Amino acid sequence: MSKLRLIQSEVCPYAQRTHMCLLEKSLDFEVIEIDLENKPAWFEEISPYRKVPVLQHGDMKLYESSIINEYLEDMCPEPALLPEQPAERAFARIWIDFDNVKFVPAFYRVLLAQKPARQQQLTDDIINYLRFFESDGLLDNRDGPFWFGKNISLVDIAIYPHFERLGVLKTYRNIEIPQSCTKLLEWLAAMRERASSRQTAHDDDYHVKAYRRYADGTASGTTAKDMKK
Protein backbone atom coordinates (compact mmCIF):
# COMPACT_ATOMS: atom_id res chain seq x y z
CA MET A 1 0.00 0.00 0.00
CA SER A 2 1.23 3.48 -0.85
CA LYS A 3 2.42 5.62 2.03
CA LEU A 4 -0.21 7.74 3.73
CA ARG A 5 0.80 11.33 4.46
CA LEU A 6 -1.29 13.54 6.71
CA ILE A 7 -0.72 17.25 6.19
CA GLN A 8 -2.02 18.98 9.26
CA SER A 9 -1.60 21.64 11.89
CA GLU A 10 -1.96 20.29 15.41
CA VAL A 11 -3.94 23.35 16.48
CA CYS A 12 -6.74 22.42 14.07
CA PRO A 13 -9.68 20.33 15.36
CA TYR A 14 -10.54 19.15 11.86
CA ALA A 15 -7.04 17.78 11.41
CA GLN A 16 -7.32 16.12 14.82
CA ARG A 17 -10.33 14.18 13.50
CA THR A 18 -8.30 12.55 10.75
CA HIS A 19 -5.23 12.06 12.94
CA MET A 20 -7.44 10.20 15.43
CA CYS A 21 -9.01 8.11 12.67
CA LEU A 22 -5.60 7.04 11.37
CA LEU A 23 -4.56 6.07 14.90
CA GLU A 24 -7.78 4.16 15.55
CA LYS A 25 -7.18 2.23 12.31
CA SER A 26 -3.55 1.52 13.36
CA LEU A 27 -2.40 2.64 9.92
CA ASP A 28 1.17 3.52 9.02
CA PHE A 29 1.32 7.20 8.14
CA GLU A 30 3.59 10.21 8.10
CA VAL A 31 2.59 13.55 9.60
CA ILE A 32 3.58 16.76 7.83
CA GLU A 33 3.02 19.71 10.14
CA ILE A 34 2.44 23.16 8.66
CA ASP A 35 2.03 26.60 10.18
CA LEU A 36 -1.43 27.95 9.35
CA GLU A 37 -0.15 31.49 9.85
CA ASN A 38 2.58 30.95 7.28
CA LYS A 39 1.39 28.31 4.84
CA PRO A 40 4.03 27.03 2.41
CA ALA A 41 3.41 27.67 -1.26
CA TRP A 42 3.23 23.95 -2.04
CA PHE A 43 0.32 23.53 0.38
CA GLU A 44 -1.97 25.80 -1.59
CA GLU A 45 -1.34 23.64 -4.66
CA ILE A 46 -2.74 20.53 -2.94
CA SER A 47 -5.50 22.10 -0.79
CA PRO A 48 -8.01 24.05 -2.89
CA TYR A 49 -9.75 25.33 0.26
CA ARG A 50 -6.40 26.24 1.85
CA LYS A 51 -7.37 24.17 4.88
CA VAL A 52 -6.03 21.21 6.78
CA PRO A 53 -6.20 18.28 6.87
CA VAL A 54 -5.07 16.94 3.54
CA LEU A 55 -4.42 13.23 3.09
CA GLN A 56 -2.00 12.13 0.39
CA HIS A 57 -2.24 8.50 -0.68
CA GLY A 58 -0.03 7.81 -3.62
CA ASP A 59 -0.98 10.28 -6.33
CA MET A 60 -4.33 11.03 -4.71
CA LYS A 61 -4.93 14.08 -2.53
CA LEU A 62 -8.04 14.27 -0.35
CA TYR A 63 -9.34 17.14 1.73
CA GLU A 64 -12.26 17.76 4.14
CA SER A 65 -11.90 15.71 7.32
CA SER A 66 -15.27 13.91 7.25
CA ILE A 67 -14.68 12.78 3.66
CA ILE A 68 -11.12 11.69 4.40
CA ASN A 69 -12.31 9.63 7.36
CA GLU A 70 -14.95 7.86 5.29
CA TYR A 71 -12.28 7.12 2.70
CA LEU A 72 -10.12 5.55 5.42
CA GLU A 73 -13.13 3.51 6.56
CA ASP A 74 -13.70 2.23 3.01
CA MET A 75 -10.02 1.58 2.41
CA CYS A 76 -9.44 -0.16 5.74
CA PRO A 77 -12.74 -1.56 7.02
CA GLU A 78 -11.23 -3.14 10.14
CA PRO A 79 -11.60 -2.09 12.84
CA ALA A 80 -14.98 -0.81 11.72
CA LEU A 81 -15.75 2.81 12.59
CA LEU A 82 -19.23 2.79 11.06
CA PRO A 83 -22.09 0.45 12.00
CA GLU A 84 -22.88 -2.50 9.77
CA GLN A 85 -26.57 -1.80 9.21
CA PRO A 86 -27.47 0.80 6.52
CA ALA A 87 -29.96 2.59 8.78
CA GLU A 88 -27.37 3.02 11.53
CA ARG A 89 -24.77 4.17 9.01
CA ALA A 90 -27.24 6.82 7.85
CA PHE A 91 -27.82 7.76 11.51
CA ALA A 92 -24.06 8.17 11.92
CA ARG A 93 -23.83 10.48 8.92
CA ILE A 94 -26.74 12.55 10.22
CA TRP A 95 -24.85 13.24 13.46
CA ILE A 96 -21.61 14.05 11.68
CA ASP A 97 -23.55 16.47 9.49
CA PHE A 98 -25.28 17.99 12.53
CA ASP A 99 -21.90 18.59 14.12
CA ASN A 100 -20.48 20.13 10.93
CA VAL A 101 -23.50 22.25 10.03
CA LYS A 102 -24.93 23.27 13.41
CA PHE A 103 -22.64 22.82 16.41
CA VAL A 104 -19.24 23.69 14.96
CA PRO A 105 -20.34 26.93 13.22
CA ALA A 106 -22.01 28.07 16.46
CA PHE A 107 -18.77 27.28 18.33
CA TYR A 108 -16.80 29.67 16.13
CA ARG A 109 -19.49 32.30 15.71
CA VAL A 110 -20.08 32.76 19.44
CA LEU A 111 -16.36 33.45 19.80
CA LEU A 112 -16.25 35.81 16.84
CA ALA A 113 -19.38 37.69 17.96
CA GLN A 114 -18.55 40.89 19.80
CA LYS A 115 -22.05 42.22 20.49
CA PRO A 116 -23.63 40.89 23.72
CA ALA A 117 -27.02 40.23 22.13
CA ARG A 118 -25.48 38.13 19.38
CA GLN A 119 -23.31 36.29 21.90
CA GLN A 120 -26.40 35.44 23.96
CA GLN A 121 -28.30 34.19 20.93
CA LEU A 122 -25.44 31.90 19.93
CA THR A 123 -24.93 30.78 23.53
CA ASP A 124 -28.56 29.69 23.62
CA ASP A 125 -28.05 27.82 20.35
CA ILE A 126 -25.03 25.97 21.69
CA ILE A 127 -26.78 24.94 24.90
CA ASN A 128 -29.71 23.67 22.85
CA TYR A 129 -27.34 21.71 20.61
CA LEU A 130 -25.64 20.17 23.64
CA ARG A 131 -29.00 19.11 25.02
CA PHE A 132 -29.93 17.68 21.61
CA PHE A 133 -26.75 15.60 21.59
CA GLU A 134 -27.79 14.34 25.03
CA SER A 135 -31.44 13.58 24.28
CA ASP A 136 -31.37 12.37 20.69
CA GLY A 137 -27.79 11.28 20.02
CA LEU A 138 -26.65 9.28 23.02
CA LEU A 139 -29.49 6.79 23.23
CA ASP A 140 -30.37 5.06 26.50
CA ASN A 141 -30.17 1.56 24.99
CA ARG A 142 -26.47 1.77 24.17
CA ASP A 143 -24.21 -0.89 25.69
CA GLY A 144 -21.28 1.48 26.20
CA PRO A 145 -20.33 5.15 26.46
CA PHE A 146 -19.82 5.90 22.76
CA TRP A 147 -22.34 6.95 20.12
CA PHE A 148 -23.09 3.37 19.14
CA GLY A 149 -22.23 1.71 22.43
CA LYS A 150 -19.02 -0.02 23.35
CA ASN A 151 -17.11 0.70 20.13
CA ILE A 152 -15.87 4.10 18.99
CA SER A 153 -17.15 5.38 15.64
CA LEU A 154 -16.61 8.12 13.09
CA VAL A 155 -19.32 10.06 14.90
CA ASP A 156 -17.32 10.14 18.14
CA ILE A 157 -14.18 11.08 16.24
CA ALA A 158 -15.93 13.87 14.34
CA ILE A 159 -17.52 15.44 17.40
CA TYR A 160 -14.74 15.05 19.97
CA PRO A 161 -12.12 17.64 18.85
CA HIS A 162 -14.34 20.67 19.43
CA PHE A 163 -15.44 19.19 22.75
CA GLU A 164 -11.78 19.00 23.74
CA ARG A 165 -11.81 22.76 23.12
CA LEU A 166 -14.89 23.55 25.23
CA GLY A 167 -12.58 25.18 27.78
CA VAL A 168 -12.27 27.97 25.20
CA LEU A 169 -16.00 28.63 25.36
CA LYS A 170 -15.93 28.47 29.16
CA THR A 171 -13.06 30.96 29.36
CA TYR A 172 -14.26 33.48 26.81
CA ARG A 173 -18.06 33.10 26.80
CA ASN A 174 -18.90 31.25 30.04
CA ILE A 175 -20.43 28.31 28.16
CA GLU A 176 -20.13 24.72 29.38
CA ILE A 177 -22.00 21.44 29.19
CA PRO A 178 -25.07 21.53 31.44
CA GLN A 179 -24.69 19.19 34.40
CA SER A 180 -28.02 17.62 33.45
CA CYS A 181 -26.34 16.23 30.30
CA THR A 182 -24.99 13.23 32.17
CA LYS A 183 -24.64 10.95 29.14
CA LEU A 184 -22.74 13.64 27.25
CA LEU A 185 -20.38 14.18 30.17
CA GLU A 186 -19.78 10.43 30.45
CA TRP A 187 -19.14 10.26 26.71
CA LEU A 188 -16.60 13.07 26.91
CA ALA A 189 -14.81 11.39 29.83
CA ALA A 190 -14.61 8.14 27.86
CA MET A 191 -13.34 9.92 24.77
CA ARG A 192 -10.58 11.62 26.72
CA GLU A 193 -9.28 8.20 27.74
CA ARG A 194 -8.90 6.91 24.18
CA ALA A 195 -5.29 6.48 23.12
CA SER A 196 -6.04 8.38 19.90
CA SER A 197 -7.36 11.32 21.94
CA ARG A 198 -4.41 11.34 24.34
CA GLN A 199 -1.88 11.18 21.50
CA THR A 200 -3.41 14.19 19.74
CA ALA A 201 -4.59 16.21 22.76
CA HIS A 202 -3.64 19.63 24.08
CA ASP A 203 -4.69 21.14 27.39
CA ASP A 204 -7.06 24.04 27.99
CA ASP A 205 -4.24 26.59 28.28
CA TYR A 206 -3.01 25.68 24.78
CA HIS A 207 -6.49 25.99 23.27
CA VAL A 208 -7.38 29.18 25.12
CA LYS A 209 -4.24 30.82 23.77
CA ALA A 210 -4.86 29.47 20.26
CA TYR A 211 -8.41 30.89 20.15
CA ARG A 212 -7.68 34.29 21.69
CA ARG A 213 -7.97 36.09 18.35
CA TYR A 214 -11.34 34.47 17.69
CA ALA A 215 -12.57 35.70 21.05
CA ASP A 216 -11.46 39.29 20.50
CA GLY A 217 -12.73 39.32 16.91
CA THR A 218 -9.36 39.72 15.18
CA ALA A 219 -8.97 36.22 13.73
CA SER A 220 -8.36 36.37 9.97
CA GLY A 221 -7.62 32.77 8.98
CA THR A 222 -9.60 30.68 6.50
CA THR A 223 -11.98 29.20 9.08
CA ALA A 224 -12.63 32.60 10.68
CA LYS A 225 -13.42 34.12 7.29
CA ASP A 226 -15.78 31.26 6.45
CA MET A 227 -17.61 31.56 9.78
CA LYS A 228 -18.05 35.31 9.41
CA LYS A 229 -20.04 34.89 6.20
PDB file of C-alpha atoms in Angstrom:
ATOM      1  CA  MET A   1       0.000   0.000   0.000  1.00  0.00           C
ATOM      2  CA  SER A   2       1.232   3.479  -0.850  1.00  0.00           C
ATOM      3  CA  LYS A   3       2.416   5.622   2.028  1.00  0.00           C
ATOM      4  CA  LEU A   4      -0.213   7.742   3.733  1.00  0.00           C
ATOM      5  CA  ARG A   5       0.800  11.327   4.461  1.00  0.00           C
ATOM      6  CA  LEU A   6      -1.291  13.544   6.710  1.00  0.00           C
ATOM      7  CA  ILE A   7      -0.725  17.253   6.185  1.00  0.00           C
ATOM      8  CA  GLN A   8      -2.018  18.976   9.263  1.00  0.00           C
ATOM      9  CA  SER A   9      -1.598  21.641  11.886  1.00  0.00           C
ATOM     10  CA  GLU A  10      -1.958  20.289  15.405  1.00  0.00           C
ATOM     11  CA  VAL A  11      -3.937  23.349  16.484  1.00  0.00           C
ATOM     12  CA  CYS A  12      -6.737  22.416  14.070  1.00  0.00           C
ATOM     13  CA  PRO A  13      -9.681  20.329  15.363  1.00  0.00           C
ATOM     14  CA  TYR A  14     -10.545  19.155  11.857  1.00  0.00           C
ATOM     15  CA  ALA A  15      -7.038  17.777  11.413  1.00  0.00           C
ATOM     16  CA  GLN A  16      -7.316  16.116  14.816  1.00  0.00           C
ATOM     17  CA  ARG A  17     -10.327  14.180  13.495  1.00  0.00           C
ATOM     18  CA  THR A  18      -8.298  12.552  10.751  1.00  0.00           C
ATOM     19  CA  HIS A  19      -5.234  12.060  12.939  1.00  0.00           C
ATOM     20  CA  MET A  20      -7.438  10.199  15.426  1.00  0.00           C
ATOM     21  CA  CYS A  21      -9.010   8.112  12.671  1.00  0.00           C
ATOM     22  CA  LEU A  22      -5.597   7.041  11.374  1.00  0.00           C
ATOM     23  CA  LEU A  23      -4.561   6.075  14.900  1.00  0.00           C
ATOM     24  CA  GLU A  24      -7.781   4.156  15.550  1.00  0.00           C
ATOM     25  CA  LYS A  25      -7.176   2.232  12.312  1.00  0.00           C
ATOM     26  CA  SER A  26      -3.550   1.525  13.360  1.00  0.00           C
ATOM     27  CA  LEU A  27      -2.398   2.641   9.921  1.00  0.00           C
ATOM     28  CA  ASP A  28       1.168   3.517   9.020  1.00  0.00           C
ATOM     29  CA  PHE A  29       1.318   7.197   8.142  1.00  0.00           C
ATOM     30  CA  GLU A  30       3.589  10.208   8.096  1.00  0.00           C
ATOM     31  CA  VAL A  31       2.591  13.546   9.596  1.00  0.00           C
ATOM     32  CA  ILE A  32       3.585  16.758   7.833  1.00  0.00           C
ATOM     33  CA  GLU A  33       3.022  19.712  10.144  1.00  0.00           C
ATOM     34  CA  ILE A  34       2.436  23.159   8.660  1.00  0.00           C
ATOM     35  CA  ASP A  35       2.028  26.599  10.178  1.00  0.00           C
ATOM     36  CA  LEU A  36      -1.434  27.954   9.349  1.00  0.00           C
ATOM     37  CA  GLU A  37      -0.150  31.489   9.852  1.00  0.00           C
ATOM     38  CA  ASN A  38       2.584  30.946   7.275  1.00  0.00           C
ATOM     39  CA  LYS A  39       1.389  28.306   4.838  1.00  0.00           C
ATOM     40  CA  PRO A  40       4.032  27.028   2.412  1.00  0.00           C
ATOM     41  CA  ALA A  41       3.412  27.669  -1.261  1.00  0.00           C
ATOM     42  CA  TRP A  42       3.231  23.949  -2.043  1.00  0.00           C
ATOM     43  CA  PHE A  43       0.323  23.525   0.378  1.00  0.00           C
ATOM     44  CA  GLU A  44      -1.974  25.795  -1.589  1.00  0.00           C
ATOM     45  CA  GLU A  45      -1.340  23.643  -4.656  1.00  0.00           C
ATOM     46  CA  ILE A  46      -2.738  20.529  -2.938  1.00  0.00           C
ATOM     47  CA  SER A  47      -5.496  22.103  -0.793  1.00  0.00           C
ATOM     48  CA  PRO A  48      -8.009  24.049  -2.893  1.00  0.00           C
ATOM     49  CA  TYR A  49      -9.745  25.330   0.260  1.00  0.00           C
ATOM     50  CA  ARG A  50      -6.396  26.242   1.854  1.00  0.00           C
ATOM     51  CA  LYS A  51      -7.369  24.168   4.883  1.00  0.00           C
ATOM     52  CA  VAL A  52      -6.033  21.206   6.776  1.00  0.00           C
ATOM     53  CA  PRO A  53      -6.199  18.283   6.874  1.00  0.00           C
ATOM     54  CA  VAL A  54      -5.074  16.944   3.538  1.00  0.00           C
ATOM     55  CA  LEU A  55      -4.421  13.229   3.092  1.00  0.00           C
ATOM     56  CA  GLN A  56      -2.004  12.131   0.394  1.00  0.00           C
ATOM     57  CA  HIS A  57      -2.240   8.498  -0.679  1.00  0.00           C
ATOM     58  CA  GLY A  58      -0.027   7.805  -3.618  1.00  0.00           C
ATOM     59  CA  ASP A  59      -0.984  10.285  -6.331  1.00  0.00           C
ATOM     60  CA  MET A  60      -4.334  11.033  -4.708  1.00  0.00           C
ATOM     61  CA  LYS A  61      -4.934  14.083  -2.532  1.00  0.00           C
ATOM     62  CA  LEU A  62      -8.037  14.266  -0.349  1.00  0.00           C
ATOM     63  CA  TYR A  63      -9.343  17.138   1.735  1.00  0.00           C
ATOM     64  CA  GLU A  64     -12.263  17.756   4.137  1.00  0.00           C
ATOM     65  CA  SER A  65     -11.896  15.709   7.316  1.00  0.00           C
ATOM     66  CA  SER A  66     -15.266  13.910   7.246  1.00  0.00           C
ATOM     67  CA  ILE A  67     -14.684  12.779   3.665  1.00  0.00           C
ATOM     68  CA  ILE A  68     -11.121  11.688   4.403  1.00  0.00           C
ATOM     69  CA  ASN A  69     -12.312   9.634   7.363  1.00  0.00           C
ATOM     70  CA  GLU A  70     -14.951   7.865   5.288  1.00  0.00           C
ATOM     71  CA  TYR A  71     -12.275   7.121   2.698  1.00  0.00           C
ATOM     72  CA  LEU A  72     -10.121   5.551   5.415  1.00  0.00           C
ATOM     73  CA  GLU A  73     -13.126   3.509   6.559  1.00  0.00           C
ATOM     74  CA  ASP A  74     -13.704   2.232   3.005  1.00  0.00           C
ATOM     75  CA  MET A  75     -10.023   1.582   2.412  1.00  0.00           C
ATOM     76  CA  CYS A  76      -9.437  -0.161   5.736  1.00  0.00           C
ATOM     77  CA  PRO A  77     -12.742  -1.562   7.024  1.00  0.00           C
ATOM     78  CA  GLU A  78     -11.229  -3.137  10.144  1.00  0.00           C
ATOM     79  CA  PRO A  79     -11.600  -2.087  12.841  1.00  0.00           C
ATOM     80  CA  ALA A  80     -14.977  -0.808  11.719  1.00  0.00           C
ATOM     81  CA  LEU A  81     -15.749   2.806  12.590  1.00  0.00           C
ATOM     82  CA  LEU A  82     -19.226   2.795  11.062  1.00  0.00           C
ATOM     83  CA  PRO A  83     -22.087   0.449  11.996  1.00  0.00           C
ATOM     84  CA  GLU A  84     -22.878  -2.502   9.769  1.00  0.00           C
ATOM     85  CA  GLN A  85     -26.570  -1.801   9.209  1.00  0.00           C
ATOM     86  CA  PRO A  86     -27.467   0.796   6.524  1.00  0.00           C
ATOM     87  CA  ALA A  87     -29.959   2.591   8.779  1.00  0.00           C
ATOM     88  CA  GLU A  88     -27.371   3.020  11.526  1.00  0.00           C
ATOM     89  CA  ARG A  89     -24.765   4.169   9.011  1.00  0.00           C
ATOM     90  CA  ALA A  90     -27.241   6.815   7.849  1.00  0.00           C
ATOM     91  CA  PHE A  91     -27.815   7.764  11.509  1.00  0.00           C
ATOM     92  CA  ALA A  92     -24.055   8.168  11.919  1.00  0.00           C
ATOM     93  CA  ARG A  93     -23.828  10.476   8.916  1.00  0.00           C
ATOM     94  CA  ILE A  94     -26.738  12.554  10.221  1.00  0.00           C
ATOM     95  CA  TRP A  95     -24.853  13.240  13.459  1.00  0.00           C
ATOM     96  CA  ILE A  96     -21.606  14.045  11.681  1.00  0.00           C
ATOM     97  CA  ASP A  97     -23.548  16.468   9.489  1.00  0.00           C
ATOM     98  CA  PHE A  98     -25.277  17.989  12.531  1.00  0.00           C
ATOM     99  CA  ASP A  99     -21.897  18.595  14.123  1.00  0.00           C
ATOM    100  CA  ASN A 100     -20.480  20.126  10.931  1.00  0.00           C
ATOM    101  CA  VAL A 101     -23.499  22.248  10.030  1.00  0.00           C
ATOM    102  CA  LYS A 102     -24.930  23.271  13.408  1.00  0.00           C
ATOM    103  CA  PHE A 103     -22.643  22.820  16.410  1.00  0.00           C
ATOM    104  CA  VAL A 104     -19.237  23.689  14.964  1.00  0.00           C
ATOM    105  CA  PRO A 105     -20.338  26.927  13.215  1.00  0.00           C
ATOM    106  CA  ALA A 106     -22.013  28.066  16.459  1.00  0.00           C
ATOM    107  CA  PHE A 107     -18.770  27.278  18.333  1.00  0.00           C
ATOM    108  CA  TYR A 108     -16.801  29.674  16.128  1.00  0.00           C
ATOM    109  CA  ARG A 109     -19.490  32.303  15.710  1.00  0.00           C
ATOM    110  CA  VAL A 110     -20.076  32.765  19.438  1.00  0.00           C
ATOM    111  CA  LEU A 111     -16.356  33.448  19.798  1.00  0.00           C
ATOM    112  CA  LEU A 112     -16.247  35.812  16.839  1.00  0.00           C
ATOM    113  CA  ALA A 113     -19.383  37.695  17.958  1.00  0.00           C
ATOM    114  CA  GLN A 114     -18.554  40.893  19.802  1.00  0.00           C
ATOM    115  CA  LYS A 115     -22.054  42.215  20.493  1.00  0.00           C
ATOM    116  CA  PRO A 116     -23.628  40.892  23.723  1.00  0.00           C
ATOM    117  CA  ALA A 117     -27.022  40.234  22.133  1.00  0.00           C
ATOM    118  CA  ARG A 118     -25.482  38.131  19.382  1.00  0.00           C
ATOM    119  CA  GLN A 119     -23.307  36.291  21.900  1.00  0.00           C
ATOM    120  CA  GLN A 120     -26.398  35.445  23.964  1.00  0.00           C
ATOM    121  CA  GLN A 121     -28.304  34.188  20.929  1.00  0.00           C
ATOM    122  CA  LEU A 122     -25.436  31.902  19.931  1.00  0.00           C
ATOM    123  CA  THR A 123     -24.928  30.781  23.532  1.00  0.00           C
ATOM    124  CA  ASP A 124     -28.558  29.688  23.625  1.00  0.00           C
ATOM    125  CA  ASP A 125     -28.052  27.821  20.346  1.00  0.00           C
ATOM    126  CA  ILE A 126     -25.028  25.972  21.689  1.00  0.00           C
ATOM    127  CA  ILE A 127     -26.782  24.945  24.902  1.00  0.00           C
ATOM    128  CA  ASN A 128     -29.715  23.665  22.848  1.00  0.00           C
ATOM    129  CA  TYR A 129     -27.342  21.710  20.612  1.00  0.00           C
ATOM    130  CA  LEU A 130     -25.635  20.170  23.641  1.00  0.00           C
ATOM    131  CA  ARG A 131     -29.004  19.112  25.019  1.00  0.00           C
ATOM    132  CA  PHE A 132     -29.929  17.680  21.609  1.00  0.00           C
ATOM    133  CA  PHE A 133     -26.747  15.596  21.593  1.00  0.00           C
ATOM    134  CA  GLU A 134     -27.793  14.337  25.030  1.00  0.00           C
ATOM    135  CA  SER A 135     -31.438  13.583  24.280  1.00  0.00           C
ATOM    136  CA  ASP A 136     -31.372  12.368  20.685  1.00  0.00           C
ATOM    137  CA  GLY A 137     -27.792  11.276  20.023  1.00  0.00           C
ATOM    138  CA  LEU A 138     -26.648   9.278  23.022  1.00  0.00           C
ATOM    139  CA  LEU A 139     -29.493   6.793  23.229  1.00  0.00           C
ATOM    140  CA  ASP A 140     -30.366   5.062  26.496  1.00  0.00           C
ATOM    141  CA  ASN A 141     -30.174   1.562  24.989  1.00  0.00           C
ATOM    142  CA  ARG A 142     -26.467   1.775  24.167  1.00  0.00           C
ATOM    143  CA  ASP A 143     -24.213  -0.890  25.686  1.00  0.00           C
ATOM    144  CA  GLY A 144     -21.279   1.483  26.199  1.00  0.00           C
ATOM    145  CA  PRO A 145     -20.326   5.154  26.457  1.00  0.00           C
ATOM    146  CA  PHE A 146     -19.816   5.897  22.760  1.00  0.00           C
ATOM    147  CA  TRP A 147     -22.339   6.947  20.122  1.00  0.00           C
ATOM    148  CA  PHE A 148     -23.094   3.370  19.144  1.00  0.00           C
ATOM    149  CA  GLY A 149     -22.227   1.710  22.435  1.00  0.00           C
ATOM    150  CA  LYS A 150     -19.016  -0.023  23.351  1.00  0.00           C
ATOM    151  CA  ASN A 151     -17.111   0.705  20.127  1.00  0.00           C
ATOM    152  CA  ILE A 152     -15.867   4.101  18.990  1.00  0.00           C
ATOM    153  CA  SER A 153     -17.150   5.377  15.640  1.00  0.00           C
ATOM    154  CA  LEU A 154     -16.606   8.116  13.087  1.00  0.00           C
ATOM    155  CA  VAL A 155     -19.323  10.061  14.902  1.00  0.00           C
ATOM    156  CA  ASP A 156     -17.322  10.137  18.138  1.00  0.00           C
ATOM    157  CA  ILE A 157     -14.175  11.076  16.245  1.00  0.00           C
ATOM    158  CA  ALA A 158     -15.930  13.870  14.337  1.00  0.00           C
ATOM    159  CA  ILE A 159     -17.521  15.438  17.405  1.00  0.00           C
ATOM    160  CA  TYR A 160     -14.736  15.049  19.973  1.00  0.00           C
ATOM    161  CA  PRO A 161     -12.121  17.640  18.851  1.00  0.00           C
ATOM    162  CA  HIS A 162     -14.338  20.671  19.427  1.00  0.00           C
ATOM    163  CA  PHE A 163     -15.444  19.187  22.752  1.00  0.00           C
ATOM    164  CA  GLU A 164     -11.775  19.002  23.738  1.00  0.00           C
ATOM    165  CA  ARG A 165     -11.812  22.759  23.124  1.00  0.00           C
ATOM    166  CA  LEU A 166     -14.890  23.554  25.231  1.00  0.00           C
ATOM    167  CA  GLY A 167     -12.582  25.180  27.775  1.00  0.00           C
ATOM    168  CA  VAL A 168     -12.268  27.968  25.199  1.00  0.00           C
ATOM    169  CA  LEU A 169     -16.004  28.632  25.364  1.00  0.00           C
ATOM    170  CA  LYS A 170     -15.935  28.474  29.161  1.00  0.00           C
ATOM    171  CA  THR A 171     -13.059  30.962  29.356  1.00  0.00           C
ATOM    172  CA  TYR A 172     -14.259  33.483  26.807  1.00  0.00           C
ATOM    173  CA  ARG A 173     -18.060  33.104  26.797  1.00  0.00           C
ATOM    174  CA  ASN A 174     -18.901  31.246  30.043  1.00  0.00           C
ATOM    175  CA  ILE A 175     -20.432  28.305  28.158  1.00  0.00           C
ATOM    176  CA  GLU A 176     -20.130  24.723  29.384  1.00  0.00           C
ATOM    177  CA  ILE A 177     -21.999  21.439  29.188  1.00  0.00           C
ATOM    178  CA  PRO A 178     -25.073  21.534  31.441  1.00  0.00           C
ATOM    179  CA  GLN A 179     -24.687  19.192  34.405  1.00  0.00           C
ATOM    180  CA  SER A 180     -28.019  17.622  33.450  1.00  0.00           C
ATOM    181  CA  CYS A 181     -26.344  16.234  30.297  1.00  0.00           C
ATOM    182  CA  THR A 182     -24.993  13.226  32.173  1.00  0.00           C
ATOM    183  CA  LYS A 183     -24.640  10.946  29.141  1.00  0.00           C
ATOM    184  CA  LEU A 184     -22.740  13.638  27.249  1.00  0.00           C
ATOM    185  CA  LEU A 185     -20.375  14.179  30.172  1.00  0.00           C
ATOM    186  CA  GLU A 186     -19.781  10.431  30.449  1.00  0.00           C
ATOM    187  CA  TRP A 187     -19.141  10.260  26.707  1.00  0.00           C
ATOM    188  CA  LEU A 188     -16.603  13.070  26.915  1.00  0.00           C
ATOM    189  CA  ALA A 189     -14.807  11.393  29.827  1.00  0.00           C
ATOM    190  CA  ALA A 190     -14.614   8.137  27.862  1.00  0.00           C
ATOM    191  CA  MET A 191     -13.335   9.917  24.768  1.00  0.00           C
ATOM    192  CA  ARG A 192     -10.584  11.621  26.722  1.00  0.00           C
ATOM    193  CA  GLU A 193      -9.284   8.204  27.737  1.00  0.00           C
ATOM    194  CA  ARG A 194      -8.900   6.910  24.183  1.00  0.00           C
ATOM    195  CA  ALA A 195      -5.293   6.479  23.116  1.00  0.00           C
ATOM    196  CA  SER A 196      -6.044   8.376  19.903  1.00  0.00           C
ATOM    197  CA  SER A 197      -7.359  11.322  21.943  1.00  0.00           C
ATOM    198  CA  ARG A 198      -4.412  11.342  24.336  1.00  0.00           C
ATOM    199  CA  GLN A 199      -1.882  11.183  21.498  1.00  0.00           C
ATOM    200  CA  THR A 200      -3.410  14.193  19.738  1.00  0.00           C
ATOM    201  CA  ALA A 201      -4.592  16.210  22.759  1.00  0.00           C
ATOM    202  CA  HIS A 202      -3.641  19.626  24.076  1.00  0.00           C
ATOM    203  CA  ASP A 203      -4.691  21.138  27.389  1.00  0.00           C
ATOM    204  CA  ASP A 204      -7.059  24.039  27.995  1.00  0.00           C
ATOM    205  CA  ASP A 205      -4.240  26.589  28.277  1.00  0.00           C
ATOM    206  CA  TYR A 206      -3.014  25.676  24.782  1.00  0.00           C
ATOM    207  CA  HIS A 207      -6.486  25.988  23.267  1.00  0.00           C
ATOM    208  CA  VAL A 208      -7.381  29.185  25.123  1.00  0.00           C
ATOM    209  CA  LYS A 209      -4.240  30.823  23.769  1.00  0.00           C
ATOM    210  CA  ALA A 210      -4.858  29.469  20.263  1.00  0.00           C
ATOM    211  CA  TYR A 211      -8.407  30.894  20.147  1.00  0.00           C
ATOM    212  CA  ARG A 212      -7.683  34.290  21.693  1.00  0.00           C
ATOM    213  CA  ARG A 213      -7.965  36.094  18.355  1.00  0.00           C
ATOM    214  CA  TYR A 214     -11.336  34.468  17.689  1.00  0.00           C
ATOM    215  CA  ALA A 215     -12.575  35.698  21.048  1.00  0.00           C
ATOM    216  CA  ASP A 216     -11.460  39.292  20.500  1.00  0.00           C
ATOM    217  CA  GLY A 217     -12.730  39.322  16.911  1.00  0.00           C
ATOM    218  CA  THR A 218      -9.364  39.719  15.185  1.00  0.00           C
ATOM    219  CA  ALA A 219      -8.969  36.217  13.727  1.00  0.00           C
ATOM    220  CA  SER A 220      -8.364  36.371   9.974  1.00  0.00           C
ATOM    221  CA  GLY A 221      -7.616  32.771   8.982  1.00  0.00           C
ATOM    222  CA  THR A 222      -9.599  30.677   6.501  1.00  0.00           C
ATOM    223  CA  THR A 223     -11.979  29.203   9.082  1.00  0.00           C
ATOM    224  CA  ALA A 224     -12.628  32.597  10.680  1.00  0.00           C
ATOM    225  CA  LYS A 225     -13.418  34.120   7.286  1.00  0.00           C
ATOM    226  CA  ASP A 226     -15.776  31.258   6.453  1.00  0.00           C
ATOM    227  CA  MET A 227     -17.611  31.556   9.778  1.00  0.00           C
ATOM    228  CA  LYS A 228     -18.050  35.309   9.413  1.00  0.00           C
ATOM    229  CA  LYS A 229     -20.036  34.886   6.195  1.00  0.00           C
TER     230      LYS A 229
END
